[in-house]
Amino acid sequence: MTDADAHVRRRRAETTPVRDADADLTRRLRIRAVIAAIAMLAACGSKHDGGKEGSATTAAPSVQRASLAVRIDRRVELISLLARLGKHPGFADAPATAYTAELDKVFGRYADHPAVAATAALDLPADALLDLALHLDDPERGEYAAKVKAFAQDVAWEGFFDRHGASFARVTDTLRTVVEAEGAADWFGAWLGPLEGGAYTVVVGLAAGPHAYLVRRGRDVVRVVGVRRPDGMAGADDETLALVARGLAQAYVERRVTQVPPSAEQVFAAVGRRVAPFGIRAADRLVVESAASALYTLYLRAKRPDAATLHARAELRRGLLWHNDLVELFRRARAPGAGFPELAPFFDGLARDYAAGLPRTPFLGAVEAVTAADHVAVAPSGDEATAAYVRTRFPGAATASDHTLADAPHTGLVAFGAPGDNLVVAGALAHARISVHPDAIVLGKRRFPGTDLVLVFAWFRRDDPTRGVAVYTAQRNADLVGIAEQLPLTGRDWYVARRTRDGFTLVDRGDFPRAVDGAWTLP
């Protein structure tokens, strides 16, 4: 076995798929809540914060629970309202709830307010807008903040927000009960002690859409959790609990990593192109994200081993090739008296390892991982309009032929076209055993019936498993025009969408399960 082969094997994550059942989840959450209630009753002098900010208490005085607040923030709701009035796409998919219906009824007539136009003119993605919401008092935001303040006065926002205090408390109390029962704060606090020099807050974004975002304000970390349920409650499910725990890991690392080792700049120079599409655009963020992710994986190993496996694979896909090694460093640091690990020697070693280039690793997805590395676009050979779109979007794109793989070895491929018009697309579909029919798209046991469907997926090249193929295919070639710009990708292996008059509507998305030996399988 060569050193490169050993490196590949050492850094591959196990890939046992996770299968959740709603009934099992409900039962587990109820058990957690009962356990939490018993612990609270047994705790000497324990108190409940009644929906307000503050530190939760713990039953065992020897365990220091991290500061963890759950609340609804009037600034987040105000900016979410402005984005909603301005038809911001990142907020348009908020579920229809009694709260969002009331927002539309009460404030819909203010859609032409200057603050709505100013918010739209910023042209910021949803996460950046929520970051802005929590930084409105920064001096450089003065002109925009003044327009937001004027809007709040003109529409009597403060009174509207305050009138909903009771319903807001029901949302935060429900989520807080489940979060405390999960015990993430206890797990982190027992090892690393209380959060010092800042706070970690979970904010429920009632009109922020079904997504989650992480916002940093100085040494404070805020996890914004969107609403996905039509009853307007934050989801008390495994995904939400995972997001809360991941944010808590981030908060601890933000405080512990005060200096970035110089070697991190060398590591970032080697992997920057791979990690940039995932929001890591500087060496300091590379160190913090790597450490927070490793700490979170260690937490998942204690709570949900299967989820830890999937998370490790996801981090390798993001380009954090050292993730499993860093997790091991953190695992050893949990020994009595070890404390938070020193990261400088670790990144020094990575810089030496990567001085001669990155190791070759198996392609693990997702779709964005193909375009984040060297790649060649492949246009269909049988439809000139779609081919023209591909060449405009990817200058220098090749035309599909039976020798495309040979002409573009050891690189990623981004192939567009219906199966009959692009041999690369047809080959990838056959390799993955996915089929596109005039009336349905079939991925393993998943069948998506209907017409006007498009499919985007990533698979490994059969002639070079270290490289991937990103496939954009459809029942009709014409439905692919504009797909690269209009269908958002969110770090998954596959997406099924329907072409509409206004663009694309997502039908479903997911990841391809992996067998224990790393083999790719279908859902």
Short mmCIF file of C-alpha atoms in Angstrom, two decimals:
data_model
loop_
_atom_site.label_atom_id
_atom_site.label_comp_id
_atom_site.label_asym_id
_atom_site.label_seq_id
_atom_site.Cartn_x
_atom_site.Cartn_y
_atom_site.Cartn_z
CA MET A 1 0.00 0.00 0.00
CA THR A 2 1.36 3.43 -0.97
CA ASP A 3 1.46 6.41 1.39
CA ALA A 4 -1.25 8.03 -0.73
CA ASP A 5 -3.49 4.96 -0.44
CA ALA A 6 -2.99 4.88 3.31
CA HIS A 7 -3.85 8.56 3.51
CA VAL A 8 -7.05 8.00 1.55
CA ARG A 9 -8.12 5.08 3.72
CA ARG A 10 -7.30 6.91 6.94
CA ARG A 11 -9.43 9.90 6.03
CA ARG A 12 -12.50 8.09 4.69
CA ALA A 13 -15.55 8.34 6.92
CA GLU A 14 -17.76 5.38 7.67
CA THR A 15 -21.10 5.88 6.02
CA THR A 16 -23.89 4.01 7.73
CA PRO A 17 -27.17 5.66 6.67
CA VAL A 18 -29.53 7.12 9.25
CA ARG A 19 -33.18 6.09 9.22
CA ASP A 20 -35.54 8.07 11.42
CA ALA A 21 -39.12 7.21 12.29
CA ASP A 22 -41.55 9.89 13.44
CA ALA A 23 -42.96 7.65 16.13
CA ASP A 24 -39.54 6.82 17.51
CA LEU A 25 -38.56 10.47 17.47
CA THR A 26 -41.69 11.53 19.35
CA ARG A 27 -41.19 8.82 21.96
CA ARG A 28 -37.52 9.77 22.45
CA LEU A 29 -38.34 13.45 22.84
CA ARG A 30 -41.00 12.67 25.44
CA ILE A 31 -38.55 10.54 27.37
CA ARG A 32 -35.97 13.33 27.25
CA ALA A 33 -38.53 15.83 28.52
CA VAL A 34 -39.51 13.53 31.42
CA ILE A 35 -35.86 13.01 32.34
CA ALA A 36 -35.27 16.76 32.23
CA ALA A 37 -38.29 17.40 34.45
CA ILE A 38 -37.09 14.83 37.00
CA ALA A 39 -33.62 16.38 36.99
CA MET A 40 -35.05 19.85 37.51
CA LEU A 41 -37.16 18.68 40.47
CA ALA A 42 -34.17 16.96 42.01
CA ALA A 43 -31.88 19.95 41.63
CA CYS A 44 -31.44 21.89 44.83
CA GLY A 45 -32.58 25.44 44.22
CA SER A 46 -33.20 24.88 40.50
CA LYS A 47 -35.23 27.54 38.67
CA HIS A 48 -36.98 27.89 35.32
CA ASP A 49 -36.46 31.12 33.44
CA GLY A 50 -40.04 31.35 32.16
CA GLY A 51 -39.15 32.20 28.59
CA LYS A 52 -36.68 34.98 29.34
CA GLU A 53 -32.97 35.08 28.66
CA GLY A 54 -30.67 33.50 31.21
CA SER A 55 -28.61 30.49 32.12
CA ALA A 56 -30.34 27.17 32.59
CA THR A 57 -29.72 25.30 35.83
CA THR A 58 -28.63 21.71 36.22
CA ALA A 59 -29.47 18.94 38.64
CA ALA A 60 -25.86 18.12 39.46
CA PRO A 61 -23.93 21.02 41.04
CA SER A 62 -20.65 19.54 39.81
CA VAL A 63 -21.70 19.97 36.16
CA GLN A 64 -21.51 23.53 34.82
CA ARG A 65 -24.18 24.13 32.22
CA ALA A 66 -23.28 26.56 29.45
CA SER A 67 -25.17 29.83 29.12
CA LEU A 68 -28.01 29.05 26.73
CA ALA A 69 -30.90 31.39 25.97
CA VAL A 70 -33.84 30.80 23.64
CA ARG A 71 -35.74 33.86 22.51
CA ILE A 72 -37.43 35.70 19.68
CA ASP A 73 -35.57 38.83 18.62
CA ARG A 74 -37.49 41.94 17.53
CA ARG A 75 -34.64 42.98 15.20
CA VAL A 76 -34.61 39.62 13.41
CA GLU A 77 -38.40 39.76 13.03
CA LEU A 78 -38.28 43.33 11.75
CA ILE A 79 -35.66 42.64 9.08
CA SER A 80 -37.47 39.42 8.15
CA LEU A 81 -40.64 41.47 7.65
CA LEU A 82 -38.84 43.98 5.42
CA ALA A 83 -37.37 41.13 3.37
CA ARG A 84 -40.79 39.48 3.14
CA LEU A 85 -42.43 42.69 1.93
CA GLY A 86 -39.66 43.02 -0.66
CA LYS A 87 -40.23 39.44 -1.93
CA HIS A 88 -36.71 38.33 -0.96
CA PRO A 89 -36.37 34.72 -2.21
CA GLY A 90 -34.60 33.62 0.98
CA PHE A 91 -37.68 34.50 3.04
CA ALA A 92 -40.38 33.60 0.54
CA ASP A 93 -40.50 29.93 1.56
CA ALA A 94 -41.48 30.62 5.16
CA PRO A 95 -44.42 28.29 5.92
CA ALA A 96 -47.90 29.78 5.95
CA THR A 97 -48.64 30.27 9.65
CA ALA A 98 -51.08 32.41 11.61
CA TYR A 99 -48.17 34.75 12.36
CA THR A 100 -47.04 35.22 8.74
CA ALA A 101 -50.67 35.67 7.67
CA GLU A 102 -51.02 38.44 10.24
CA LEU A 103 -47.79 40.05 9.02
CA ASP A 104 -49.19 40.16 5.49
CA LYS A 105 -52.55 41.50 6.66
CA VAL A 106 -51.20 44.22 8.96
CA PHE A 107 -48.12 45.32 7.05
CA GLY A 108 -48.82 44.40 3.43
CA ARG A 109 -49.84 47.96 2.58
CA TYR A 110 -46.34 49.18 3.49
CA ALA A 111 -44.58 47.29 0.68
CA ASP A 112 -43.65 50.61 -0.97
CA HIS A 113 -41.99 52.03 2.15
CA PRO A 114 -38.41 53.34 1.59
CA ALA A 115 -37.05 50.83 4.12
CA VAL A 116 -38.39 47.94 2.02
CA ALA A 117 -36.70 49.34 -1.08
CA ALA A 118 -33.49 49.96 0.88
CA THR A 119 -33.47 46.37 2.11
CA ALA A 120 -33.96 45.03 -1.41
CA ALA A 121 -31.23 47.35 -2.73
CA LEU A 122 -28.70 45.77 -0.36
CA ASP A 123 -28.99 42.61 -2.49
CA LEU A 124 -27.81 40.44 0.40
CA PRO A 125 -28.46 36.72 0.89
CA ALA A 126 -30.69 35.70 3.78
CA ASP A 127 -27.87 34.88 6.19
CA ALA A 128 -26.23 38.27 5.60
CA LEU A 129 -29.53 40.06 6.21
CA LEU A 130 -29.98 38.30 9.54
CA ASP A 131 -26.39 39.18 10.42
CA LEU A 132 -27.26 42.78 9.56
CA ALA A 133 -30.32 42.60 11.81
CA LEU A 134 -28.10 41.93 14.82
CA HIS A 135 -25.63 44.67 13.85
CA LEU A 136 -27.99 47.55 13.09
CA ASP A 137 -26.37 49.67 15.79
CA ASP A 138 -22.97 49.57 14.06
CA PRO A 139 -21.95 53.08 12.93
CA GLU A 140 -21.47 52.07 9.29
CA ARG A 141 -25.12 51.01 9.14
CA GLY A 142 -26.33 54.48 10.12
CA GLU A 143 -28.16 55.47 6.91
CA TYR A 144 -29.88 52.12 6.48
CA ALA A 145 -30.62 51.82 10.21
CA ALA A 146 -32.33 55.20 10.12
CA LYS A 147 -34.70 54.00 7.39
CA VAL A 148 -35.44 50.84 9.36
CA LYS A 149 -36.14 52.90 12.48
CA ALA A 150 -38.47 55.15 10.50
CA PHE A 151 -40.33 52.10 9.19
CA ALA A 152 -40.71 50.70 12.70
CA GLN A 153 -42.20 54.00 13.87
CA ASP A 154 -44.47 54.41 10.85
CA VAL A 155 -46.01 50.94 11.21
CA ALA A 156 -46.04 50.85 15.05
CA TRP A 157 -43.78 47.79 15.05
CA GLU A 158 -42.90 47.86 18.74
CA GLY A 159 -46.53 47.64 19.77
CA PHE A 160 -47.21 44.80 17.36
CA PHE A 161 -44.23 42.83 18.63
CA ASP A 162 -45.07 43.39 22.29
CA ARG A 163 -48.69 42.27 21.84
CA HIS A 164 -47.42 38.82 20.80
CA GLY A 165 -45.38 38.21 23.96
CA ALA A 166 -47.56 35.32 25.18
CA SER A 167 -47.50 33.45 21.87
CA PHE A 168 -43.76 34.08 21.51
CA ALA A 169 -43.22 32.60 24.99
CA ARG A 170 -45.04 29.41 23.98
CA VAL A 171 -42.67 29.00 21.05
CA THR A 172 -39.51 29.59 23.07
CA ASP A 173 -40.63 27.56 26.09
CA THR A 174 -41.43 24.55 23.92
CA LEU A 175 -38.08 24.63 22.18
CA ARG A 176 -36.18 25.32 25.40
CA THR A 177 -37.72 22.28 27.11
CA VAL A 178 -36.55 19.96 24.34
CA VAL A 179 -33.12 21.59 24.06
CA GLU A 180 -32.49 21.25 27.78
CA ALA A 181 -33.66 17.64 27.74
CA GLU A 182 -31.18 16.92 24.98
CA GLY A 183 -28.38 17.93 27.34
CA ALA A 184 -25.97 19.53 24.87
CA ALA A 185 -25.20 22.37 27.28
CA ASP A 186 -24.45 19.84 30.02
CA TRP A 187 -22.15 17.80 27.77
CA PHE A 188 -20.08 20.80 26.69
CA GLY A 189 -20.12 22.38 30.14
CA ALA A 190 -18.94 19.23 31.91
CA TRP A 191 -15.82 19.20 29.74
CA LEU A 192 -15.09 22.83 28.92
CA GLY A 193 -16.86 24.65 31.72
CA PRO A 194 -19.18 27.63 31.29
CA LEU A 195 -18.97 29.97 28.33
CA GLU A 196 -16.94 32.99 29.43
CA GLY A 197 -16.60 36.35 27.78
CA GLY A 198 -19.75 36.02 25.70
CA ALA A 199 -23.01 34.19 25.26
CA TYR A 200 -24.71 31.68 23.01
CA THR A 201 -28.29 32.44 22.05
CA VAL A 202 -30.84 30.48 20.06
CA VAL A 203 -33.20 32.83 18.22
CA VAL A 204 -36.37 31.49 16.63
CA GLY A 205 -36.96 33.30 13.33
CA LEU A 206 -40.72 33.18 12.90
CA ALA A 207 -40.64 34.77 9.44
CA ALA A 208 -37.10 33.86 8.41
CA GLY A 209 -38.06 30.80 6.39
CA PRO A 210 -37.39 27.15 7.26
CA HIS A 211 -33.61 27.52 7.30
CA ALA A 212 -31.00 28.00 10.03
CA TYR A 213 -28.15 30.49 10.19
CA LEU A 214 -25.18 31.18 12.45
CA VAL A 215 -24.40 34.80 13.27
CA ARG A 216 -21.38 36.07 15.20
CA ARG A 217 -21.48 39.32 17.12
CA GLY A 218 -18.10 39.95 18.69
CA ARG A 219 -17.57 36.95 20.95
CA ASP A 220 -21.28 36.18 21.05
CA VAL A 221 -22.74 33.50 18.79
CA VAL A 222 -26.38 33.47 17.71
CA ARG A 223 -28.09 30.48 16.11
CA VAL A 224 -31.16 31.58 14.16
CA VAL A 225 -33.56 28.66 13.75
CA GLY A 226 -36.33 29.08 11.22
CA VAL A 227 -39.85 27.71 11.49
CA ARG A 228 -40.74 24.71 9.34
CA ARG A 229 -44.13 23.80 10.80
CA PRO A 230 -47.51 25.30 9.82
CA ASP A 231 -48.43 25.69 13.51
CA GLY A 232 -45.66 28.30 13.78
CA MET A 233 -43.57 26.33 16.29
CA ALA A 234 -39.84 25.71 15.93
CA GLY A 235 -39.26 22.07 15.06
CA ALA A 236 -38.44 20.04 18.18
CA ASP A 237 -36.76 17.41 16.04
CA ASP A 238 -33.31 15.91 15.67
CA GLU A 239 -32.33 18.41 12.97
CA THR A 240 -33.12 21.40 15.16
CA LEU A 241 -31.36 19.87 18.16
CA ALA A 242 -28.32 19.22 15.98
CA LEU A 243 -28.27 22.83 14.81
CA VAL A 244 -28.41 24.07 18.39
CA ALA A 245 -25.55 21.79 19.45
CA ARG A 246 -23.45 22.77 16.42
CA GLY A 247 -23.87 26.42 17.30
CA LEU A 248 -22.84 25.71 20.88
CA ALA A 249 -19.65 24.02 19.65
CA GLN A 250 -19.01 27.11 17.53
CA ALA A 251 -19.48 29.38 20.55
CA TYR A 252 -16.91 27.47 22.60
CA VAL A 253 -14.34 27.48 19.82
CA GLU A 254 -14.84 31.18 19.05
CA ARG A 255 -13.75 31.90 22.62
CA ARG A 256 -10.89 29.40 22.85
CA VAL A 257 -9.21 30.09 19.50
CA THR A 258 -7.74 33.55 20.04
CA GLN A 259 -4.74 33.26 17.70
CA VAL A 260 -4.45 31.68 14.27
CA PRO A 261 -1.23 29.71 13.74
CA PRO A 262 0.82 31.01 10.78
CA SER A 263 0.77 27.53 9.24
CA ALA A 264 -3.00 27.86 8.81
CA GLU A 265 -2.34 30.35 6.01
CA GLN A 266 -0.39 27.66 4.14
CA VAL A 267 -3.17 25.14 4.67
CA PHE A 268 -5.75 27.62 3.45
CA ALA A 269 -3.67 28.36 0.36
CA ALA A 270 -3.82 24.64 -0.45
CA VAL A 271 -7.55 24.10 0.15
CA GLY A 272 -9.04 27.58 -0.21
CA ARG A 273 -10.64 26.89 -3.55
CA ARG A 274 -12.33 23.75 -2.25
CA VAL A 275 -13.73 25.27 0.93
CA ALA A 276 -14.71 28.73 -0.36
CA PRO A 277 -18.08 27.58 -1.78
CA PHE A 278 -18.99 26.52 1.76
CA GLY A 279 -18.37 29.96 3.27
CA ILE A 280 -14.76 29.46 4.44
CA ARG A 281 -12.80 32.26 2.78
CA ALA A 282 -9.93 33.00 5.16
CA ALA A 283 -7.41 31.10 7.28
CA ASP A 284 -8.92 32.22 10.59
CA ARG A 285 -12.35 30.90 9.61
CA LEU A 286 -10.74 27.67 8.41
CA VAL A 287 -9.25 27.07 11.87
CA VAL A 288 -12.42 27.97 13.76
CA GLU A 289 -14.75 26.00 11.48
CA SER A 290 -12.45 22.97 11.56
CA ALA A 291 -12.23 22.99 15.35
CA ALA A 292 -15.94 23.61 15.90
CA SER A 293 -16.85 20.84 13.49
CA ALA A 294 -14.49 18.37 15.18
CA LEU A 295 -15.86 19.25 18.60
CA TYR A 296 -19.41 18.80 17.30
CA THR A 297 -18.56 15.39 15.80
CA LEU A 298 -17.26 14.27 19.17
CA TYR A 299 -20.54 15.39 20.74
CA LEU A 300 -22.52 13.46 18.10
CA ARG A 301 -20.49 10.32 18.80
CA ALA A 302 -21.74 10.48 22.38
CA LYS A 303 -25.35 11.23 21.43
CA ARG A 304 -26.02 9.86 17.93
CA PRO A 305 -23.20 7.75 16.47
CA ASP A 306 -24.91 7.36 13.09
CA ALA A 307 -25.30 11.12 12.77
CA ALA A 308 -21.62 11.53 13.67
CA THR A 309 -20.70 9.31 10.74
CA LEU A 310 -22.79 11.32 8.31
CA HIS A 311 -21.45 14.61 9.63
CA ALA A 312 -17.86 13.44 9.24
CA ARG A 313 -18.55 12.53 5.64
CA ALA A 314 -20.14 15.91 5.05
CA GLU A 315 -17.05 17.66 6.39
CA LEU A 316 -14.78 15.68 4.12
CA ARG A 317 -17.04 16.74 1.27
CA ARG A 318 -16.59 20.38 2.31
CA GLY A 319 -12.86 19.95 1.81
CA LEU A 320 -11.86 19.56 5.47
CA LEU A 321 -9.68 16.57 4.66
CA TRP A 322 -8.20 16.49 8.16
CA HIS A 323 -11.54 16.31 9.95
CA ASN A 324 -11.21 12.78 11.34
CA ASP A 325 -7.66 13.44 12.54
CA LEU A 326 -8.79 16.62 14.32
CA VAL A 327 -11.66 14.74 15.95
CA GLU A 328 -9.11 12.31 17.33
CA LEU A 329 -7.09 15.23 18.71
CA PHE A 330 -10.18 16.49 20.53
CA ARG A 331 -11.01 12.99 21.75
CA ARG A 332 -7.61 12.69 23.40
CA ALA A 333 -8.08 16.16 24.91
CA ARG A 334 -11.07 14.89 26.89
CA ALA A 335 -8.71 12.97 29.17
CA PRO A 336 -8.65 14.31 32.73
CA GLY A 337 -6.54 17.44 32.93
CA ALA A 338 -5.91 17.65 29.17
CA GLY A 339 -8.08 20.73 28.48
CA PHE A 340 -8.73 22.35 25.10
CA PRO A 341 -6.20 21.04 22.55
CA GLU A 342 -3.39 23.09 21.07
CA LEU A 343 -4.17 23.62 17.40
CA ALA A 344 -0.89 25.16 16.22
CA PRO A 345 1.08 21.87 16.12
CA PHE A 346 -1.79 20.20 14.28
CA PHE A 347 -1.89 22.82 11.52
CA ASP A 348 1.91 22.85 11.38
CA GLY A 349 1.74 19.16 10.49
CA LEU A 350 -0.95 19.75 7.86
CA ALA A 351 1.16 22.46 6.24
CA ARG A 352 4.06 20.01 5.95
CA ASP A 353 1.78 17.27 4.57
CA TYR A 354 0.27 19.55 1.95
CA ALA A 355 3.49 21.27 0.86
CA ALA A 356 3.76 18.91 -2.11
CA GLY A 357 0.03 19.05 -2.90
CA LEU A 358 -3.24 17.71 -1.56
CA PRO A 359 -3.73 13.97 -1.13
CA ARG A 360 -6.01 12.17 -3.55
CA THR A 361 -9.22 11.27 -1.76
CA PRO A 362 -12.39 9.50 -2.92
CA PHE A 363 -15.10 11.74 -4.32
CA LEU A 364 -17.80 12.01 -1.66
CA GLY A 365 -20.18 14.57 -3.21
CA ALA A 366 -21.97 16.93 -3.10
CA VAL A 367 -22.84 18.60 -6.41
CA GLU A 368 -20.94 21.78 -5.49
CA ALA A 369 -17.81 19.75 -4.78
CA VAL A 370 -17.45 19.12 -8.52
CA THR A 371 -17.37 22.78 -9.49
CA ALA A 372 -15.25 23.72 -6.46
CA ALA A 373 -12.32 21.80 -8.01
CA ASP A 374 -10.96 21.57 -11.55
CA HIS A 375 -13.76 20.63 -13.92
CA VAL A 376 -14.88 20.59 -17.53
CA ALA A 377 -18.43 21.44 -18.59
CA VAL A 378 -20.02 19.17 -21.18
CA ALA A 379 -22.81 20.51 -23.39
CA PRO A 380 -25.39 18.30 -25.13
CA SER A 381 -24.71 17.34 -28.70
CA GLY A 382 -28.31 17.18 -29.88
CA ASP A 383 -29.85 20.49 -28.75
CA GLU A 384 -28.23 23.73 -29.86
CA ALA A 385 -30.26 26.06 -27.62
CA THR A 386 -29.27 24.20 -24.44
CA ALA A 387 -25.70 23.85 -25.69
CA ALA A 388 -25.53 27.62 -26.26
CA TYR A 389 -26.70 28.20 -22.68
CA VAL A 390 -24.02 25.85 -21.32
CA ARG A 391 -21.28 27.55 -23.34
CA THR A 392 -22.42 30.95 -22.10
CA ARG A 393 -22.46 29.75 -18.51
CA PHE A 394 -19.22 27.75 -18.86
CA PRO A 395 -16.99 29.28 -21.54
CA GLY A 396 -14.90 26.61 -23.21
CA ALA A 397 -17.41 23.84 -22.56
CA ALA A 398 -16.87 20.64 -24.52
CA THR A 399 -19.51 18.93 -26.62
CA ALA A 400 -20.50 15.47 -25.44
CA SER A 401 -19.05 12.58 -27.43
CA ASP A 402 -17.97 9.00 -26.93
CA HIS A 403 -14.42 10.14 -26.12
CA THR A 404 -15.21 12.93 -23.62
CA LEU A 405 -13.95 10.91 -20.66
CA ALA A 406 -10.67 10.19 -22.44
CA ASP A 407 -10.29 13.83 -23.49
CA ALA A 408 -10.82 15.12 -19.94
CA PRO A 409 -9.11 12.67 -17.57
CA HIS A 410 -8.64 13.18 -13.83
CA THR A 411 -10.97 16.17 -13.55
CA GLY A 412 -14.56 16.83 -12.59
CA LEU A 413 -17.27 16.89 -15.23
CA VAL A 414 -20.40 19.07 -15.25
CA ALA A 415 -22.73 17.58 -17.84
CA PHE A 416 -25.97 19.07 -19.14
CA GLY A 417 -28.68 17.54 -21.28
CA ALA A 418 -31.43 14.99 -21.63
CA PRO A 419 -30.12 11.40 -21.58
CA GLY A 420 -30.45 11.02 -25.34
CA ASP A 421 -28.43 14.16 -26.10
CA ASN A 422 -25.40 13.81 -23.85
CA LEU A 423 -23.42 10.57 -23.63
CA VAL A 424 -21.79 11.68 -20.36
CA VAL A 425 -25.24 12.18 -18.83
CA ALA A 426 -26.44 8.84 -20.15
CA GLY A 427 -23.32 7.10 -18.83
CA ALA A 428 -23.63 8.66 -15.37
CA LEU A 429 -27.31 7.70 -15.16
CA ALA A 430 -26.49 4.11 -16.14
CA HIS A 431 -23.54 3.97 -13.70
CA ALA A 432 -25.74 5.24 -10.85
CA ARG A 433 -28.77 3.17 -11.99
CA ILE A 434 -30.96 6.28 -12.08
CA SER A 435 -33.58 6.64 -14.79
CA VAL A 436 -35.36 9.58 -16.40
CA HIS A 437 -38.70 8.74 -18.05
CA PRO A 438 -41.19 10.97 -19.88
CA ASP A 439 -43.58 10.69 -16.92
CA ALA A 440 -41.23 10.20 -13.94
CA ILE A 441 -37.73 10.29 -12.48
CA VAL A 442 -36.64 7.24 -10.49
CA LEU A 443 -33.83 7.11 -7.92
CA GLY A 444 -33.73 3.65 -6.39
CA LYS A 445 -36.95 3.24 -4.41
CA ARG A 446 -37.86 6.89 -4.85
CA ARG A 447 -40.16 7.61 -7.78
CA PHE A 448 -41.10 11.18 -8.66
CA PRO A 449 -44.05 11.12 -11.06
CA GLY A 450 -44.98 13.94 -13.38
CA THR A 451 -43.72 16.03 -16.25
CA ASP A 452 -41.57 19.17 -16.44
CA LEU A 453 -39.12 17.51 -14.03
CA VAL A 454 -35.39 18.17 -13.80
CA LEU A 455 -32.74 16.22 -11.90
CA VAL A 456 -29.39 17.43 -10.59
CA PHE A 457 -27.10 14.89 -8.97
CA ALA A 458 -23.45 14.08 -8.30
CA TRP A 459 -21.76 10.69 -8.70
CA PHE A 460 -18.15 9.59 -8.87
CA ARG A 461 -16.44 9.05 -12.22
CA ARG A 462 -16.29 5.36 -13.03
CA ASP A 463 -12.82 5.81 -14.56
CA ASP A 464 -11.49 7.90 -11.63
CA PRO A 465 -13.39 7.58 -8.30
CA THR A 466 -11.47 10.54 -6.85
CA ARG A 467 -13.33 12.85 -9.23
CA GLY A 468 -17.03 13.58 -9.55
CA VAL A 469 -19.63 14.12 -12.24
CA ALA A 470 -22.33 16.72 -11.69
CA VAL A 471 -25.31 15.94 -13.90
CA TYR A 472 -28.03 18.41 -14.90
CA THR A 473 -30.66 16.45 -16.78
CA ALA A 474 -34.37 16.68 -17.55
CA GLN A 475 -37.19 15.15 -19.49
CA ARG A 476 -36.76 18.01 -21.99
CA ASN A 477 -33.55 19.85 -22.80
CA ALA A 478 -35.31 23.22 -22.86
CA ASP A 479 -36.11 22.92 -19.15
CA LEU A 480 -32.41 23.10 -18.29
CA VAL A 481 -31.84 26.64 -19.54
CA GLY A 482 -31.16 28.83 -16.51
CA ILE A 483 -30.97 25.97 -14.02
CA ALA A 484 -27.42 26.69 -12.81
CA GLU A 485 -28.45 30.19 -11.72
CA GLN A 486 -32.03 29.61 -10.58
CA LEU A 487 -31.98 26.31 -8.66
CA PRO A 488 -30.18 26.84 -5.32
CA LEU A 489 -27.84 24.05 -4.24
CA THR A 490 -27.50 23.36 -0.54
CA GLY A 491 -24.73 20.79 -0.17
CA ARG A 492 -26.71 17.68 -1.12
CA ASP A 493 -26.08 14.82 -3.55
CA TRP A 494 -29.30 15.11 -5.55
CA TYR A 495 -32.19 17.47 -6.27
CA VAL A 496 -35.46 16.90 -8.10
CA ALA A 497 -37.27 20.06 -9.19
CA ARG A 498 -40.11 21.07 -11.49
CA ARG A 499 -39.69 23.68 -14.19
CA THR A 500 -42.30 26.43 -13.87
CA ARG A 501 -43.05 29.64 -15.66
CA ASP A 502 -41.13 31.56 -12.99
CA GLY A 503 -38.13 29.23 -12.68
CA PHE A 504 -37.81 26.04 -10.64
CA THR A 505 -39.73 24.64 -7.69
CA LEU A 506 -37.85 22.13 -5.55
CA VAL A 507 -39.64 18.80 -5.23
CA ASP A 508 -37.13 17.02 -3.00
CA ARG A 509 -33.42 16.72 -2.28
CA GLY A 510 -31.16 14.34 -0.41
CA ASP A 511 -27.93 12.41 -0.18
CA PHE A 512 -27.04 9.01 -1.54
CA PRO A 513 -26.59 6.54 1.34
CA ARG A 514 -23.22 4.85 1.67
CA ALA A 515 -22.64 1.28 2.73
CA VAL A 516 -20.18 0.50 5.51
CA ASP A 517 -17.50 -0.21 2.91
CA GLY A 518 -18.06 3.21 1.32
CA ALA A 519 -20.07 1.99 -1.68
CA TRP A 520 -22.62 4.46 -3.01
CA THR A 521 -26.24 3.28 -2.93
CA LEU A 522 -29.59 4.75 -3.94
CA PRO A 523 -32.28 6.07 -1.58
#
